[in-house]
Amino acid sequence: TLDVTEPAQTAERRRSLEDPLARLPRIDLAYKTPSSASADPDALNVLATILSDGRSSRFYESIVRQQQLSTGVGASAGESRGPGLFRITATALPGKSLAELENAIDGEITRVQSAPVESWELEKARTAARRSLVNSLGSSLSKAIRLSQDALFYDSPGRINTQEARIAAVTIADVQRVARQYLVKTGRTVVLTEPRPLTTGGQR
């Protein structure tokens, strides 16, 4: 059996890059999470929906609409046989700094960790899960990929039939618990990408 374990991350990792092809600054945050075979991926998927799915999401309402720091902030919980990643990505609008954007993202993470999640947000996540399930069954290819992945990752090709029930079982307490447990600075890697400044010759 392949050993996919990793040492625990105990401190935040940060890296700054200059990209000659970038036009706007971008931030990528990746938080360490357990494998998809653990008990928490469903709650992490619900958390991602609450934070970033659509115009009613917390990131859109606060960071895009109110603070006008970005055109969109995305969050996703990846699926993995080994340790996983909860990823957040955002591009700063012209004139806005990555420091401002990072502070705003951190503020929304703190809020979901400490303030109650609304019942309508949980219901929205359940609706999104049902929509995702229907979409995944839209073609023979996507269905085959899903069945084979469930067989490989979980030794359970019929797992697709339990997705809606699993998401429906996620509670507000589950969402806040995984946010507090995994969205911590000591368990994340931050990559800040800035456009490379123009040279004196006018070329990047």
mmCIF file of C-alpha atoms in Angstrom, residues 23-189:
data_model
loop_
_atom_site.group_PDB
_atom_site.id
_atom_site.type_symbol
_atom_site.label_atom_id
_atom_site.label_comp_id
_atom_site.label_asym_id
_atom_site.label_seq_id
_atom_site.Cartn_x
_atom_site.Cartn_y
_atom_site.Cartn_z
ATOM 1 C CA ARG A 23 -1.543 41.830 -15.341
ATOM 2 C CA LEU A 24 -2.920 41.976 -11.793
ATOM 3 C CA PRO A 25 -1.718 40.763 -8.386
ATOM 4 C CA ARG A 26 -3.022 37.367 -7.250
ATOM 5 C CA ILE A 27 -3.127 35.549 -3.928
ATOM 6 C CA ASP A 28 -3.308 31.782 -3.477
ATOM 7 C CA LEU A 29 -3.907 30.246 -0.059
ATOM 8 C CA ALA A 30 -3.820 26.483 0.522
ATOM 9 C CA TYR A 31 -4.792 24.996 3.877
ATOM 10 C CA LYS A 32 -3.842 21.431 4.778
ATOM 11 C CA THR A 33 -6.871 19.153 5.235
ATOM 12 C CA PRO A 34 -7.314 15.400 5.765
ATOM 13 C CA SER A 35 -7.801 12.881 2.978
ATOM 14 C CA SER A 36 -11.165 12.563 1.272
ATOM 15 C CA ALA A 37 -11.691 9.267 3.084
ATOM 16 C CA SER A 38 -11.931 11.064 6.442
ATOM 17 C CA ALA A 39 -15.148 12.284 8.058
ATOM 18 C CA ASP A 40 -14.664 15.968 7.192
ATOM 19 C CA PRO A 41 -14.635 16.531 3.381
ATOM 20 C CA ASP A 42 -18.414 16.949 3.169
ATOM 21 C CA ALA A 43 -18.353 19.722 5.781
ATOM 22 C CA LEU A 44 -15.393 21.323 3.986
ATOM 23 C CA ASN A 45 -17.349 21.305 0.714
ATOM 24 C CA VAL A 46 -20.271 22.994 2.435
ATOM 25 C CA LEU A 47 -17.848 25.570 3.888
ATOM 26 C CA ALA A 48 -16.475 26.304 0.409
ATOM 27 C CA THR A 49 -20.014 26.848 -0.895
ATOM 28 C CA ILE A 50 -20.862 29.252 1.929
ATOM 29 C CA LEU A 51 -17.687 31.247 1.345
ATOM 30 C CA SER A 52 -17.595 31.520 -2.424
ATOM 31 C CA ASP A 53 -20.542 30.082 -4.351
ATOM 32 C CA GLY A 54 -22.433 32.828 -6.151
ATOM 33 C CA ARG A 55 -23.375 36.415 -5.424
ATOM 34 C CA SER A 56 -24.908 35.552 -2.061
ATOM 35 C CA SER A 57 -21.641 34.021 -0.813
ATOM 36 C CA ARG A 58 -19.676 35.681 1.947
ATOM 37 C CA PHE A 59 -16.598 36.411 -0.142
ATOM 38 C CA TYR A 60 -18.652 38.008 -2.912
ATOM 39 C CA GLU A 61 -20.832 40.100 -0.619
ATOM 40 C CA SER A 62 -17.965 41.423 1.481
ATOM 41 C CA ILE A 63 -14.843 41.440 -0.688
ATOM 42 C CA VAL A 64 -16.293 41.940 -4.171
ATOM 43 C CA ARG A 65 -19.418 44.035 -3.608
ATOM 44 C CA GLN A 66 -18.776 45.994 -0.429
ATOM 45 C CA GLN A 67 -14.990 46.433 -0.298
ATOM 46 C CA GLN A 68 -14.452 46.220 -4.089
ATOM 47 C CA LEU A 69 -11.051 44.564 -3.725
ATOM 48 C CA SER A 70 -11.501 41.796 -6.313
ATOM 49 C CA THR A 71 -13.766 40.618 -9.125
ATOM 50 C CA GLY A 72 -14.101 37.230 -7.447
ATOM 51 C CA VAL A 73 -12.711 35.079 -4.658
ATOM 52 C CA GLY A 74 -12.912 31.322 -5.081
ATOM 53 C CA ALA A 75 -12.772 28.544 -2.493
ATOM 54 C CA SER A 76 -12.671 24.804 -3.082
ATOM 55 C CA ALA A 77 -12.029 21.626 -1.142
ATOM 56 C CA GLY A 78 -9.969 19.267 -3.269
ATOM 57 C CA GLU A 79 -10.472 15.501 -3.372
ATOM 58 C CA SER A 80 -7.425 13.391 -2.582
ATOM 59 C CA ARG A 81 -6.422 9.922 -1.418
ATOM 60 C CA GLY A 82 -3.781 11.509 0.800
ATOM 61 C CA PRO A 83 -3.671 14.839 2.653
ATOM 62 C CA GLY A 84 -5.885 17.356 0.901
ATOM 63 C CA LEU A 85 -5.973 21.103 0.344
ATOM 64 C CA PHE A 86 -8.658 23.714 0.910
ATOM 65 C CA ARG A 87 -7.747 26.401 -1.626
ATOM 66 C CA ILE A 88 -8.688 30.074 -1.798
ATOM 67 C CA THR A 89 -7.690 32.198 -4.789
ATOM 68 C CA ALA A 90 -8.303 35.839 -5.657
ATOM 69 C CA THR A 91 -7.022 38.526 -8.028
ATOM 70 C CA ALA A 92 -6.769 42.082 -6.765
ATOM 71 C CA LEU A 93 -8.421 44.891 -8.695
ATOM 72 C CA PRO A 94 -6.180 47.678 -10.060
ATOM 73 C CA GLY A 95 -5.032 49.953 -7.264
ATOM 74 C CA LYS A 96 -5.765 47.381 -4.555
ATOM 75 C CA SER A 97 -2.976 45.610 -2.712
ATOM 76 C CA LEU A 98 -2.583 41.951 -1.920
ATOM 77 C CA ALA A 99 -2.226 42.902 1.745
ATOM 78 C CA GLU A 100 -5.717 44.448 1.676
ATOM 79 C CA LEU A 101 -7.096 41.404 -0.100
ATOM 80 C CA GLU A 102 -5.466 38.940 2.293
ATOM 81 C CA ASN A 103 -6.766 40.852 5.319
ATOM 82 C CA ALA A 104 -10.278 40.798 3.883
ATOM 83 C CA ILE A 105 -10.139 37.048 3.241
ATOM 84 C CA ASP A 106 -8.792 36.444 6.745
ATOM 85 C CA GLY A 107 -11.623 38.557 8.140
ATOM 86 C CA GLU A 108 -14.268 36.412 6.470
ATOM 87 C CA ILE A 109 -12.571 33.228 7.659
ATOM 88 C CA THR A 110 -12.566 34.558 11.218
ATOM 89 C CA ARG A 111 -16.240 35.463 10.883
ATOM 90 C CA VAL A 112 -17.291 31.996 9.717
ATOM 91 C CA GLN A 113 -15.257 30.489 12.559
ATOM 92 C CA SER A 114 -16.796 32.641 15.275
ATOM 93 C CA ALA A 115 -20.223 33.898 14.175
ATOM 94 C CA PRO A 116 -23.248 31.674 13.506
ATOM 95 C CA VAL A 117 -23.784 30.305 10.014
ATOM 96 C CA GLU A 118 -27.287 31.065 8.770
ATOM 97 C CA SER A 119 -29.694 28.215 8.040
ATOM 98 C CA TRP A 120 -30.302 29.534 4.501
ATOM 99 C CA GLU A 121 -26.563 29.255 3.809
ATOM 100 C CA LEU A 122 -26.664 25.596 4.771
ATOM 101 C CA GLU A 123 -29.700 24.972 2.576
ATOM 102 C CA LYS A 124 -27.969 26.710 -0.311
ATOM 103 C CA ALA A 125 -25.031 24.310 0.062
ATOM 104 C CA ARG A 126 -27.404 21.344 -0.038
ATOM 105 C CA THR A 127 -29.004 22.677 -3.224
ATOM 106 C CA ALA A 128 -25.557 23.190 -4.778
ATOM 107 C CA ALA A 129 -24.615 19.596 -3.904
ATOM 108 C CA ARG A 130 -27.755 18.284 -5.595
ATOM 109 C CA ARG A 131 -27.020 20.390 -8.668
ATOM 110 C CA SER A 132 -23.438 19.110 -8.759
ATOM 111 C CA LEU A 133 -24.653 15.522 -8.520
ATOM 112 C CA VAL A 134 -27.086 15.974 -11.401
ATOM 113 C CA ASN A 135 -24.376 17.621 -13.521
ATOM 114 C CA SER A 136 -21.942 14.782 -12.782
ATOM 115 C CA LEU A 137 -24.456 12.312 -14.193
ATOM 116 C CA GLY A 138 -24.968 14.290 -17.375
ATOM 117 C CA SER A 139 -22.822 12.074 -19.590
ATOM 118 C CA SER A 140 -21.584 8.497 -19.660
ATOM 119 C CA LEU A 141 -17.987 9.746 -19.461
ATOM 120 C CA SER A 142 -18.493 11.905 -16.359
ATOM 121 C CA LYS A 143 -20.452 9.103 -14.701
ATOM 122 C CA ALA A 144 -17.675 6.590 -15.471
ATOM 123 C CA ILE A 145 -15.022 8.955 -14.095
ATOM 124 C CA ARG A 146 -16.978 9.471 -10.895
ATOM 125 C CA LEU A 147 -17.621 5.747 -10.388
ATOM 126 C CA SER A 148 -13.994 4.818 -11.026
ATOM 127 C CA GLN A 149 -12.731 7.568 -8.732
ATOM 128 C CA ASP A 150 -15.017 6.428 -5.930
ATOM 129 C CA ALA A 151 -13.837 2.861 -6.455
ATOM 130 C CA LEU A 152 -10.158 3.909 -6.391
ATOM 131 C CA PHE A 153 -10.306 6.454 -3.555
ATOM 132 C CA TYR A 154 -12.860 4.807 -1.278
ATOM 133 C CA ASP A 155 -13.287 1.226 -2.527
ATOM 134 C CA SER A 156 -16.953 2.153 -2.929
ATOM 135 C CA PRO A 157 -18.167 2.685 -6.526
ATOM 136 C CA GLY A 158 -21.707 3.185 -5.185
ATOM 137 C CA ARG A 159 -20.638 6.142 -3.057
ATOM 138 C CA ILE A 160 -22.145 8.514 -5.621
ATOM 139 C CA ASN A 161 -25.588 7.425 -4.413
ATOM 140 C CA THR A 162 -24.919 8.755 -0.897
ATOM 141 C CA GLN A 163 -23.651 12.249 -1.806
ATOM 142 C CA GLU A 164 -26.933 14.085 -1.335
ATOM 143 C CA ALA A 165 -27.610 12.392 2.008
ATOM 144 C CA ARG A 166 -24.081 13.080 3.248
ATOM 145 C CA ILE A 167 -24.337 16.784 2.468
ATOM 146 C CA ALA A 168 -27.807 16.939 4.017
ATOM 147 C CA ALA A 169 -26.351 15.509 7.225
ATOM 148 C CA VAL A 170 -23.782 18.334 7.574
ATOM 149 C CA THR A 171 -24.732 20.708 10.391
ATOM 150 C CA ILE A 172 -23.846 24.310 11.167
ATOM 151 C CA ALA A 173 -21.692 23.010 14.015
ATOM 152 C CA ASP A 174 -19.812 20.770 11.547
ATOM 153 C CA VAL A 175 -19.079 23.726 9.260
ATOM 154 C CA GLN A 176 -17.728 25.885 12.075
ATOM 155 C CA ARG A 177 -15.717 23.006 13.503
ATOM 156 C CA VAL A 178 -13.836 22.314 10.258
ATOM 157 C CA ALA A 179 -13.308 26.051 9.706
ATOM 158 C CA ARG A 180 -11.712 26.348 13.139
ATOM 159 C CA GLN A 181 -9.742 23.144 12.825
ATOM 160 C CA TYR A 182 -8.293 23.476 9.329
ATOM 161 C CA LEU A 183 -8.394 27.147 8.253
ATOM 162 C CA VAL A 184 -5.529 28.119 10.525
ATOM 163 C CA LYS A 185 -2.449 30.113 9.544
ATOM 164 C CA THR A 186 -0.026 27.514 10.905
ATOM 165 C CA GLY A 187 -1.454 24.988 8.453
ATOM 166 C CA ARG A 188 -1.449 27.065 5.296
ATOM 167 C CA THR A 189 0.811 28.078 2.423
#
